[in-house]
Coordinates of C-alpha atoms and ligand atoms in Angstrom, one line a residue:
X867 CA 0.0 0.0 0.0
X868 CA 1.2 3.5 -0.8
X869 CA 1.8 6.0 2.0
X870 CA -0.9 8.7 2.1
X871 CA 0.2 12.3 1.9
X872 CA -3.1 13.2 3.6
X873 CA -3.0 14.0 7.3
X874 CA -6.5 12.7 8.2
X875 CA -6.9 9.5 6.2
X876 CA -4.6 6.8 4.7
X877 CA -5.8 6.8 1.1
X878 CA -3.5 7.9 -1.7
X879 CA -4.5 5.6 -4.6
X880 CA -8.1 4.7 -5.2
X881 CA -9.8 2.7 -7.9
X882 CA -13.3 3.5 -9.1
X883 CA -15.2 0.7 -10.8
X884 CA -18.2 1.7 -12.8
X885 CA -17.8 5.1 -14.4
X886 CA -21.4 6.1 -14.9
X887 CA -23.2 9.0 -13.3
X888 CA -22.1 8.1 -9.7
X889 CA -18.6 6.7 -10.4
X890 CA -17.7 9.9 -12.3
X891 CA -18.8 12.1 -9.4
X892 CA -17.0 10.0 -6.8
X893 CA -13.8 10.1 -9.0
X894 CA -14.1 13.9 -9.2
X895 CA -14.3 14.3 -5.4
X896 CA -11.4 12.0 -4.8
X897 CA -9.2 13.6 -7.5
X898 CA -10.1 17.1 -6.3
X899 CA -9.0 16.2 -2.8
X900 CA -5.6 14.9 -3.8
X901 CA -6.3 11.1 -4.1
X902 CA -5.1 9.5 -7.3
X903 CA -7.8 7.5 -9.1
X904 CA -7.7 4.7 -11.6
X905 CA -11.0 4.2 -13.4
X906 CA -12.3 0.9 -14.7
X907 CA -15.6 0.0 -16.4
X908 CA -16.7 -3.1 -18.2
X909 CA -17.3 -0.7 -21.1
X910 CA -13.9 0.8 -21.9
X911 CA -15.6 3.7 -23.8
X912 CA -17.2 4.7 -20.5
X913 CA -13.8 5.2 -18.9
X914 CA -12.5 7.4 -21.7
X915 CA -15.7 9.4 -21.7
X916 CA -15.5 9.8 -17.9
X917 CA -11.9 11.0 -18.0
X918 CA -12.6 13.4 -20.8
X919 CA -15.7 14.8 -19.0
X920 CA -13.9 15.2 -15.7
X921 CA -11.0 17.0 -17.4
X922 CA -13.7 19.4 -18.9
X923 CA -15.3 19.8 -15.5
X924 CA -12.0 20.7 -13.8
X925 CA -11.3 23.2 -16.6
X926 CA -14.7 24.8 -16.2
X927 CA -14.3 25.0 -12.4
X928 CA -10.9 26.8 -13.0
X929 CA -12.5 29.2 -15.5
X930 CA -15.2 30.1 -13.0
X931 CA -12.5 30.7 -10.3
X932 CA -13.8 27.8 -8.2
X933 CA -10.3 26.2 -8.3
X934 CA -6.9 27.4 -9.5
X935 CA -5.6 26.4 -12.9
X936 CA -2.8 24.4 -11.2
X937 CA -5.3 22.6 -9.0
X938 CA -7.4 21.7 -12.0
X939 CA -4.4 20.4 -13.9
X940 CA -3.3 18.4 -10.8
X941 CA -6.7 16.9 -10.4
X942 CA -6.9 16.0 -14.1
X943 CA -3.4 14.4 -13.8
X944 CA -4.6 12.2 -11.0
X945 CA -7.1 10.4 -13.2
X946 CA -5.9 7.3 -15.0
X947 CA -7.7 4.7 -17.1
X948 CA -7.4 1.0 -16.0
X949 CA -7.8 -1.3 -18.9
X950 CA -8.3 -4.4 -16.7
X951 CA -9.3 -5.1 -13.2
X952 CA -5.8 -6.3 -12.6
X953 CA -4.6 -2.8 -13.3
X954 CA -6.2 -1.8 -10.0
X955 CA -3.4 -3.8 -8.1
X956 CA -1.8 -1.4 -5.5
X957 CA -5.0 0.6 -4.9
X958 CA -5.6 1.1 -1.2
X959 CA -9.3 1.8 -1.7
X960 CA -11.7 0.6 -4.4
X961 CA -15.1 2.3 -4.8
X962 CA -17.7 0.5 -6.8
X963 CA -20.6 2.2 -8.6
X964 CA -21.6 -0.6 -11.0
X965 CA -25.0 -1.9 -11.8
X966 CA -27.3 -2.3 -8.8
X967 CA -27.3 -6.1 -8.6
X968 CA -26.1 -8.2 -5.7
X969 CA -24.6 -10.9 -7.8
X970 CA -22.6 -8.4 -9.9
X971 CA -21.3 -6.5 -6.8
X972 CA -20.4 -9.7 -5.0
X973 CA -18.6 -11.1 -8.1
X974 CA -16.7 -7.9 -8.5
X975 CA -15.4 -7.7 -4.9
X976 CA -14.6 -11.4 -5.0
X977 CA -12.6 -10.9 -8.1
X978 CA -10.8 -7.8 -6.7
X979 CA -9.8 -9.4 -3.3
X980 CA -6.8 -11.3 -4.7
X981 CA -5.8 -8.3 -6.9
X982 CA -5.6 -5.6 -4.3
X983 CA -3.5 -5.7 -1.2
X984 CA -4.5 -7.4 2.1
X985 CA -5.4 -4.1 3.8
X986 CA -7.2 -2.4 0.8
X987 CA -10.7 -1.2 1.5
X988 CA -13.7 -2.1 -0.7
X989 CA -16.4 0.5 -0.7
X990 CA -19.8 0.1 -2.3
X991 CA -22.1 2.9 -3.5
X992 CA -25.1 0.7 -3.4
X993 CA -28.3 2.5 -2.5
X994 CA -30.7 -0.4 -1.9
X995 CA -28.6 -3.6 -1.4
X996 CA -27.3 -4.8 1.9
X997 CA -23.6 -4.0 2.4
X998 CA -23.4 -7.0 4.7
X999 CA -24.8 -9.3 1.9
X1000 CA -22.3 -7.8 -0.6
X1001 CA -19.4 -8.4 1.9
X1002 CA -20.5 -12.0 2.5
X1003 CA -19.0 -12.9 -0.9
X1004 CA -15.6 -11.8 0.3
X1005 CA -12.9 -13.7 2.1
X1006 CA -12.4 -10.6 4.4
X1007 CA -15.8 -9.0 4.8
X1008 CA -14.4 -6.6 7.4
X1009 CA -12.8 -4.7 4.6
X1010 CA -16.2 -3.9 2.9
X1011 CA -18.0 -0.7 3.8
X1012 CA -20.9 1.3 2.3
X1013 CA -20.1 4.7 0.9
X1014 CA -23.5 6.0 -0.4
X1015 CA -23.5 9.2 -2.3
X1016 CA -26.4 11.1 -3.8
X1017 CA -26.9 12.3 -7.3
X1018 CA -25.3 14.6 -8.5
X1019 CA -22.3 13.7 -6.2
X1020 CA -20.4 17.0 -6.3
X1021 CA -23.5 19.0 -5.3
X1022 CA -25.2 16.7 -2.8
X1023 CA -22.8 17.4 0.0
X1024 CA -23.7 14.4 2.3
X1025 CA -22.6 10.8 2.2
X1026 CA -23.7 7.8 4.2
X1027 CA -20.9 5.7 5.5
X1028 CA -22.6 2.3 6.0
X1029 CA -21.4 0.0 8.7
X1030 CA -22.0 -3.6 7.7
X1031 CA -22.5 -6.4 10.2
X1032 CA -18.8 -7.4 9.8
X1033 CA -17.3 -4.1 8.8
X1034 CA -14.1 -3.1 10.7
X1035 CA -15.0 -0.1 13.0
X1036 CA -11.6 1.4 12.1
X1037 CA -12.6 1.4 8.4
X1038 CA -15.8 3.3 9.2
X1039 CA -13.7 5.9 10.9
X1040 CA -11.3 6.1 8.0
X1041 CA -14.1 6.5 5.5
X1042 CA -15.6 9.3 7.7
X1043 CA -12.2 11.1 7.6
X1044 CA -11.9 10.6 3.9
X1045 CA -15.4 11.9 3.3
X1046 CA -14.6 15.0 5.3
X1047 CA -11.4 15.5 3.3
X1048 CA -13.5 15.6 0.1
X1049 CA -15.6 18.4 1.6
X1050 CA -18.7 16.2 2.1
X1051 CA -20.5 15.7 5.3
X1052 CA -20.4 12.1 6.4
X1053 CA -23.1 10.4 8.4
X1054 CA -22.8 6.9 9.8
X1055 CA -25.6 4.5 9.3
X1056 CA -25.9 0.9 10.4
X1057 CA -26.5 -1.4 7.5
X1058 CA -30.3 -1.6 7.3
X1059 CA -32.7 -1.2 4.4
X1060 CA -32.5 2.2 2.9
X1061 CA -29.8 3.3 5.4
X1062 CA -30.9 6.7 6.7
X1063 CA -32.0 8.8 3.8
X1064 CA -34.0 6.3 1.7
X1065 CA -35.5 4.9 4.8
X1066 CA -36.5 8.3 6.2
X1067 CA -37.8 9.3 2.7
X1068 CA -40.6 6.7 2.8
X1069 CA -43.2 8.9 4.6
X1070 CA -43.5 11.9 2.2
X1071 CA -44.6 10.0 -0.9
X1072 CA -46.2 7.0 0.7
X1073 CA -48.5 9.0 3.0
X1074 CA -49.4 11.4 0.2
X1075 CA -50.3 8.4 -1.9
X1076 CA -52.4 7.0 0.9
X1077 CA -54.3 10.3 1.2
X1078 CA -54.8 10.2 -2.6
X1079 CA -56.1 6.6 -2.4
X1080 CA -58.6 7.7 0.2
X1081 CA -60.0 10.4 -2.2
X1082 CA -59.1 13.2 0.2
X1083 CA -57.9 15.5 -2.5
X1084 CA -56.6 15.4 -6.1
X1085 CA -52.9 15.3 -7.1
X1086 CA -52.3 19.0 -7.7
X1087 CA -54.1 20.0 -4.4
X1088 CA -51.9 17.6 -2.4
X1089 CA -48.8 19.0 -4.1
X1090 CA -49.8 22.6 -3.5
X1091 CA -50.6 21.9 0.2
X1092 CA -47.2 20.4 0.8
X1093 CA -45.4 23.1 -1.0
X1094 CA -47.3 26.1 0.3
X1095 CA -49.1 25.3 3.5
X1096 CA -46.1 23.6 5.2
X1097 CA -43.6 26.1 6.4
X1098 CA -40.8 25.9 9.0
X1099 CA -39.9 29.5 9.7
X1100 CA -41.1 30.2 6.2
X1101 CA -39.4 27.3 4.3
X1102 CA -41.4 24.4 3.0
X1103 CA -40.9 21.5 0.6
X1104 CA -39.5 22.6 -2.7
X1105 CA -41.6 20.0 -4.7
X1106 CA -44.8 18.3 -3.9
X1107 CA -44.7 14.5 -3.6
X1108 CA -46.3 13.8 -7.0
X1109 CA -44.0 16.4 -8.7
X1110 CA -41.1 14.6 -7.0
X1111 CA -42.2 11.1 -8.1
X1112 CA -42.6 12.4 -11.6
X1113 CA -39.1 13.8 -11.5
X1114 CA -37.5 10.7 -10.1
X1115 CA -39.6 8.4 -12.3
X1116 CA -42.0 5.7 -10.9
X1117 CA -39.8 3.0 -12.4
X1118 CA -37.2 4.1 -9.8
X1119 CA -39.4 5.1 -6.8
X1120 CA -42.1 2.4 -6.9
X1121 CA -39.5 -0.5 -6.6
X1122 CA -37.8 1.4 -3.7
X1123 CA -41.2 1.8 -1.9
X1124 CA -41.9 -1.9 -2.3
X1125 CA -38.5 -3.1 -1.4
X1126 CA -38.2 -1.1 1.8
X1127 CA -41.7 -2.3 2.9
X1128 CA -40.8 -5.9 2.2
X1129 CA -37.3 -5.7 3.7
X1130 CA -38.8 -4.4 7.0
X1131 CA -41.2 -7.4 7.0
X1132 CA -44.3 -5.5 5.9
X1133 CA -44.0 -2.7 8.4
X1134 CA -47.3 -0.9 8.0
X1135 CA -45.7 2.6 8.2
X1136 CA -44.2 1.8 4.7
X1137 CA -47.1 0.0 3.2
X1138 CA -47.4 1.3 -0.4
X1139 CA -50.7 1.8 -2.2
X1140 CA -51.8 0.0 -5.4
X1141 CA -51.7 3.4 -7.2
X1142 CA -48.0 3.3 -8.1
X1143 CA -47.8 -0.4 -9.1
X1144 CA -50.7 0.2 -11.5
X1145 CA -49.3 3.4 -13.0
X1146 CA -46.0 1.7 -13.5
X1147 CA -47.6 -1.1 -15.4
X1148 CA -49.2 1.6 -17.5
X1149 CA -45.8 3.2 -18.3
X1150 CA -46.8 6.4 -16.6
X1151 CA -43.3 6.9 -15.2
X1152 CA -43.2 10.7 -15.1
X1153 CA -41.2 13.3 -16.9
X1154 CA -39.1 10.7 -18.7
X1155 CA -42.1 9.2 -20.5
X1156 CA -43.9 12.6 -20.9
X1157 CA -46.8 11.4 -18.7
X1158 CA -46.9 10.6 -15.0
X1159 CA -49.1 12.1 -12.3
X1160 CA -49.0 15.2 -14.6
X1161 CA -48.7 15.4 -18.4
X1162 CA -45.7 17.2 -19.7
X1163 CA -45.7 19.5 -22.7
X1164 CA -42.4 21.0 -23.8
X1165 CA -40.9 19.7 -20.5
X1166 CA -43.5 21.5 -18.4
X1167 CA -46.2 20.0 -16.3
X1168 CA -49.8 20.7 -17.3
X1169 CA -51.7 21.2 -14.0
X1170 CA -55.3 22.3 -13.8
X1171 CA -56.0 25.7 -12.3
X1172 CA -57.2 26.2 -8.8
X1173 CA -60.9 26.1 -8.1
X1174 CA -62.2 29.7 -8.0
X1175 CA -63.1 31.4 -4.7
X1176 CA -66.9 31.1 -4.3
X1177 CA -68.8 34.4 -4.2
X1178 CA -70.7 34.7 -1.0
X1179 CA -73.1 37.6 -0.4
X1180 CA -72.4 38.3 3.3
X1181 CA -70.2 36.3 5.6
X1182 CA -72.1 34.5 8.3
X1183 CA -71.1 34.8 12.0
X1184 CA -68.5 32.3 13.1
X1185 CA -68.4 30.1 16.1
X1186 CA -65.2 28.3 16.9
X1187 CA -65.2 25.0 18.8
X1188 CA -63.4 24.9 22.1
X1189 CA -59.8 23.6 22.2
X1190 CA -56.2 24.7 22.4
X1191 CA -56.4 26.3 18.9
X1192 CA -59.7 28.1 19.3
X1193 CA -58.2 31.5 19.9
X1194 CA -55.9 31.2 16.9
X1195 CA -58.8 30.4 14.6
X1196 CA -61.1 33.0 16.1
X1197 CA -58.4 35.7 15.8
X1198 CA -57.8 34.9 12.1
X1199 CA -61.5 34.7 11.3
X1200 CA -62.1 38.0 13.0
X1201 CA -59.2 39.7 11.2
X1202 CA -60.8 38.5 7.9
X1203 CA -64.0 40.3 8.8
X1204 CA -66.1 37.6 10.5
X1205 CA -68.2 38.3 13.6
X1206 CA -67.1 35.8 16.3
X1207 CA -69.8 34.3 18.5
X1208 CA -68.7 33.6 22.0
X1209 CA -71.5 31.5 23.4
X1210 CA -71.2 27.9 24.5
X1211 CA -73.1 26.8 21.5
X1212 CA -73.3 28.2 17.9
X1213 CA -76.4 30.2 17.0
X1214 CA -78.5 28.6 14.3
X1215 CA -77.0 31.0 11.7
X1216 CA -73.3 30.5 12.5
X1217 CA -70.6 28.8 10.6
X1218 CA -69.0 26.2 12.9
X1219 CA -65.2 26.1 12.7
X1220 CA -63.2 23.2 14.1
X1221 CA -59.4 22.9 14.5
X1222 CA -58.7 19.2 15.0
X1223 CA -55.2 17.6 15.4
X1224 CA -55.2 14.1 14.0
X1225 CA -59.0 13.8 14.0
X1226 CA -61.2 14.2 11.0
X1227 CA -63.8 16.9 10.7
X1228 CA -66.6 14.3 11.4
X1229 CA -65.0 13.2 14.7
X1230 CA -64.3 16.9 15.7
X1231 CA -68.0 17.8 14.9
X1232 CA -69.4 15.3 17.3
X1233 CA -72.3 16.9 19.1
X1234 CA -72.2 20.0 16.8
X1235 CA -74.3 20.8 13.8
X1236 CA -72.2 19.0 11.1
X1237 CA -74.1 20.5 8.2
X1238 CA -72.5 23.8 9.1
X1239 CA -69.1 22.4 10.3
X1240 CA -65.8 23.1 8.5
X1241 CA -62.4 22.3 9.9
X1242 CA -59.2 24.3 9.4
X1243 CA -55.7 23.0 9.6
X1244 CA -53.8 24.9 12.3
X1245 CA -50.5 22.9 12.4
X1246 CA -48.8 25.8 10.5
X1247 CA -49.6 29.5 10.9
X1248 CA -52.9 30.7 9.5
X1249 CA -52.6 34.4 10.2
X1250 CA -52.6 36.9 7.3
X1251 CA -49.0 37.3 6.0
X1252 CA -47.8 34.2 7.9
X1253 CA -49.1 31.7 5.4
X1254 CA -49.4 31.1 1.7
X1255 CA -52.3 28.7 1.8
X1256 CA -55.0 27.7 4.3
X1257 CA -56.5 24.3 4.2
X1258 CA -60.1 23.5 5.1
X1259 CA -61.9 20.2 5.4
X1260 CA -65.6 19.3 5.4
X1261 CA -67.6 16.4 6.9
X1262 CA -69.8 14.3 4.6
X1263 CA -72.7 16.2 6.1
X1264 CA -71.3 19.7 5.5
X1265 CA -73.7 21.6 3.2
X1266 CA -71.9 23.2 0.2
X1267 CA -73.3 26.6 1.2
X1268 CA -71.3 26.5 4.5
X1269 CA -68.2 25.1 2.8
X1270 CA -68.3 28.0 0.4
X1271 CA -68.8 30.5 3.2
X1272 CA -65.7 29.2 5.0
X1273 CA -63.7 29.1 1.7
X1274 CA -64.6 32.7 0.9
X1275 CA -63.9 33.9 4.5
X1276 CA -60.4 32.4 4.6
X1277 CA -59.6 33.6 1.1
X1278 CA -60.7 37.2 1.9
X1279 CA -57.2 38.5 2.2
X1280 CA -56.0 36.9 -1.0
X1281 CA -54.5 33.8 0.7
X1282 CA -55.0 30.6 -1.3
X1283 CA -57.4 28.1 0.1
X1284 CA -57.7 24.3 -0.5
X1285 CA -60.7 22.4 0.6
X1286 CA -60.4 18.7 1.4
X1287 CA -62.8 15.8 1.9
X1288 CA -62.7 14.5 5.4
X1289 CA -59.3 13.0 6.5
X1290 CA -57.9 12.4 9.9
X1291 CA -55.0 14.9 10.1
X1292 CA -55.9 16.8 6.9
X1293 CA -52.9 16.4 4.5
X1294 CA -50.1 18.3 6.1
X1295 CA -50.6 16.9 9.6
X1296 CA -50.6 13.3 8.5
X1297 CA -47.7 13.7 6.1
X1298 CA -45.4 15.7 8.4
X1299 CA -46.3 13.6 11.4
X1300 CA -45.4 10.5 9.5
X1301 CA -42.1 12.0 8.4
X1302 CA -41.3 12.7 12.1
X1303 CA -42.6 9.2 13.1
X1304 CA -40.3 7.4 10.6
X1305 CA -37.3 9.4 11.6
X1306 CA -37.9 8.8 15.3
X1307 CA -38.1 5.1 14.6
X1308 CA -34.7 5.3 12.8
X1309 CA -33.3 6.9 16.0
X1310 CA -35.0 4.3 18.2
X1311 CA -33.5 1.5 16.2
X1312 CA -30.0 3.1 16.6
X1313 CA -29.5 3.0 12.9
X1314 CA -27.8 6.4 13.2
X1315 CA -27.4 9.2 15.8
X1316 CA -30.2 11.7 16.0
X1317 CA -28.0 14.5 14.7
X1318 CA -26.9 12.4 11.7
X1319 CA -30.5 11.5 10.9
X1320 CA -31.5 15.2 10.9
X1321 CA -28.5 16.3 8.8
X1322 CA -28.7 13.4 6.3
X1323 CA -32.4 13.9 5.6
X1324 CA -32.2 17.7 5.3
X1325 CA -29.4 17.6 2.8
X1326 CA -30.1 14.2 1.1
X1327 CA -33.8 14.9 0.6
X1328 CA -33.6 18.7 0.5
X1329 CA -36.2 19.0 3.3
X1330 CA -36.6 22.5 4.8
X1331 CA -35.4 21.1 8.2
X1332 CA -34.3 17.7 9.5
X1333 CA -37.2 15.6 10.5
X1334 CA -36.4 15.6 14.2
X1335 CA -36.0 19.4 14.1
X1336 CA -39.4 19.6 12.3
X1337 CA -40.9 17.6 15.2
X1338 CA -39.3 19.9 17.7
X1339 CA -40.6 23.0 16.0
X1340 CA -44.1 21.6 15.9
X1341 CA -43.8 20.2 19.4
X1342 CA -43.2 16.5 20.1
X1343 CA -46.4 16.4 22.1
X1344 CA -48.4 17.9 19.1
X1345 CA -46.9 15.2 16.8
X1346 CA -47.7 12.5 19.3
X1347 CA -51.3 13.8 19.6
X1348 CA -51.8 13.8 15.8
X1349 CA -50.5 10.3 15.4
X1350 CA -52.4 8.9 18.4
X1351 CA -55.6 10.4 17.2
X1352 CA -55.2 9.1 13.6
X1353 CA -54.2 5.7 15.0
X1354 CA -57.3 5.6 17.3
X1355 CA -59.6 6.8 14.6
X1356 CA -58.4 4.5 11.8
X1357 CA -57.1 1.5 13.8
X1358 CA -54.3 1.4 11.3
X1359 CA -51.0 0.4 13.0
X1360 CA -49.2 2.5 10.4
X1361 CA -49.9 5.5 12.6
X1362 CA -48.9 4.0 16.0
X1363 CA -46.5 6.4 17.7
X1364 CA -43.1 4.8 18.5
X1365 CA -41.4 4.8 21.9
X1366 CA -38.7 7.4 20.9
X1367 CA -41.4 10.0 20.1
X1368 CA -43.7 9.1 23.0
X1369 CA -41.0 9.2 25.7
X1370 CA -39.6 12.5 24.6
X1371 CA -43.1 14.0 24.2
X1372 CA -44.0 12.8 27.7
X1373 CA -40.8 14.1 29.3
X1374 CA -40.8 17.4 27.4
X1375 CA -37.4 16.5 25.7
X1376 CA -36.1 17.4 22.3
X1377 CA -36.5 14.7 19.7
X1378 CA -32.7 15.0 19.1
X1379 CA -32.1 13.9 22.7
X1380 CA -30.2 10.6 22.7
X1381 CA -30.1 8.2 25.6
Ligands
NAD1858 N1 -28.0 7.3 -9.9 C1 -28.3 7.6 -8.7 O1 -29.1 8.5 -8.3 C2 -27.6 6.8 -7.6 C3 -27.6 7.3 -6.3 C4 -26.9 6.6 -5.3 C5 -26.4 5.4 -5.6 N2 -26.5 4.9 -6.8 C6 -25.9 3.6 -7.1 O2 -24.7 3.7 -7.8 C7 -24.4 2.7 -8.6 C8 -24.2 3.2 -10.0 O3 -25.3 3.9 -10.4 P1 -25.2 4.9 -11.7 O4 -26.5 5.7 -11.7 O5 -23.9 5.6 -11.7 O6 -25.3 3.9 -12.9 P2 -24.8 4.1 -14.4 O7 -25.7 3.1 -15.2 O8 -24.8 5.5 -14.8 O9 -23.3 3.6 -14.4 C9 -23.0 2.2 -14.1 C10 -21.6 1.9 -14.8 O10 -21.2 0.7 -14.4 C11 -20.7 -0.1 -15.5 N3 -20.8 -1.5 -15.1 C12 -21.9 -2.2 -15.0 N4 -21.6 -3.4 -14.5 C13 -20.2 -3.5 -14.4 C14 -19.3 -4.5 -14.0 N5 -19.7 -5.7 -13.6 N6 -18.0 -4.1 -13.9 C15 -17.6 -2.9 -14.3 N7 -18.4 -1.9 -14.7 C16 -19.7 -2.2 -14.8 C17 -21.6 0.3 -16.6 O11 -20.9 0.1 -17.9 C18 -21.8 1.8 -16.4 O12 -20.8 2.6 -17.0 C19 -25.6 1.7 -8.4 O13 -25.3 0.8 -7.4 C20 -26.7 2.6 -7.9 O14 -27.7 2.0 -7.2 C21 -27.1 5.6 -7.8

């Protein structure tokens, strides 16, 4: 093994096998941070193309002043083609980014073991296979580690270092040091299905699909709600779940949904709906096929416009049901011009407003005149100027006249309004609570530290905050209340709150609190 000139890690000569999208990015990071890289691919043209493209990339970075001309030339000179696997002899680290198949990755590492030195590390960029299972094909499984990057590698500044059942703990530390040296933020994950990011990412799409399958709202409405109603100090999700699935492609996201669900032995939290399986069969993959949850014309989604704000002659008086969010709803309604009734019961001419957490409007309207009942989601701010969208929900008994009155009232200041059919937890409550729920389960299972879970998900999935921080901002006890109520109302074990969340909510602790 060569001696590393790097102070924090021992790697001087790496080999990258598989020079597609990911292998190229990984080779770029290594070469930029002073590690020499030999590139091998079963398709020799792919190696030549990768080296040419990386040379171009370094040149462009130098032109933009992002690296010096000398550094660009040095990085380019660190890239070398390997014509055969044998040419990787002497590498002290091999990173594979070949096709995502267990047999192929096992065969590759088994073939490399006698070529590279005894102490050389074998890292896999697999996103869905078990690192332990890949290592099981090796004579020395302790030298195998997961090094899971995100696409595009240079821009997605987080990497999961995956600790297989037999991985040498010292190797995990060395990979953490190497990751830092490349400028990426390493997070350490125990080898479990989906590691951190693809595991934590199950809630957003899956829960939105569940709401769609229940007929709560149509696709554009769910996307608009998650983009515009959800806001953590003003920042929300950049894309709605259906927009995101269209971008990724259902041919990629549906198998991940199924595989994580199956690998966790049918854990109800991850249970997919039949919607995606069927749409995949129909070839409705998303942008790449021109048709997914949306149709694409000239690369742009064609989404139907929003339903118009109903015209209502005079706003009715408003009565707000008792509860912790009563004042918030009454204040907003009053600021929008409504007269607020303060009696114990609504007068016969009053619009009845409800503000449930985790309950549906029907459950919240128990004992009240349901024909005049409309619920408003208060999980995120609803005051004028503090929100982009307000979300209402009706009971099956709500008369359209009262639904329209509530819609017109809450749109009176120009804020957008969505109206849902009845759903325990509206859309935002159930989706965000499930995101927190899944992340707290990852923490409970000690797959990663709470801090690493938060960082990995925020950067890897581009969420406005890490999921545990989201839970803290909303209040752990609020998230617990939402999940407990949905669980009780539906009987679906998918919504059962886990111990990590319950204990911290009960003790008033941060969801980032380890024990
Ligand atoms: N694309 C992503 O978003 C992403 C993200 C994280 C991880 N990954 C993982 O990274 C790996 C590579 O993905 P990609 O998107 O770069 O794929 P890709 O298809 O762009 O590139 C794969 C390359 O590997 C080569 N290859 C295939 N089998 C080989 C073998 N047996 N020996 C040598 N070369 C071989 C192919 O010729 C190709 O050039 C997969 O394991 C994938 O799951 C992908």
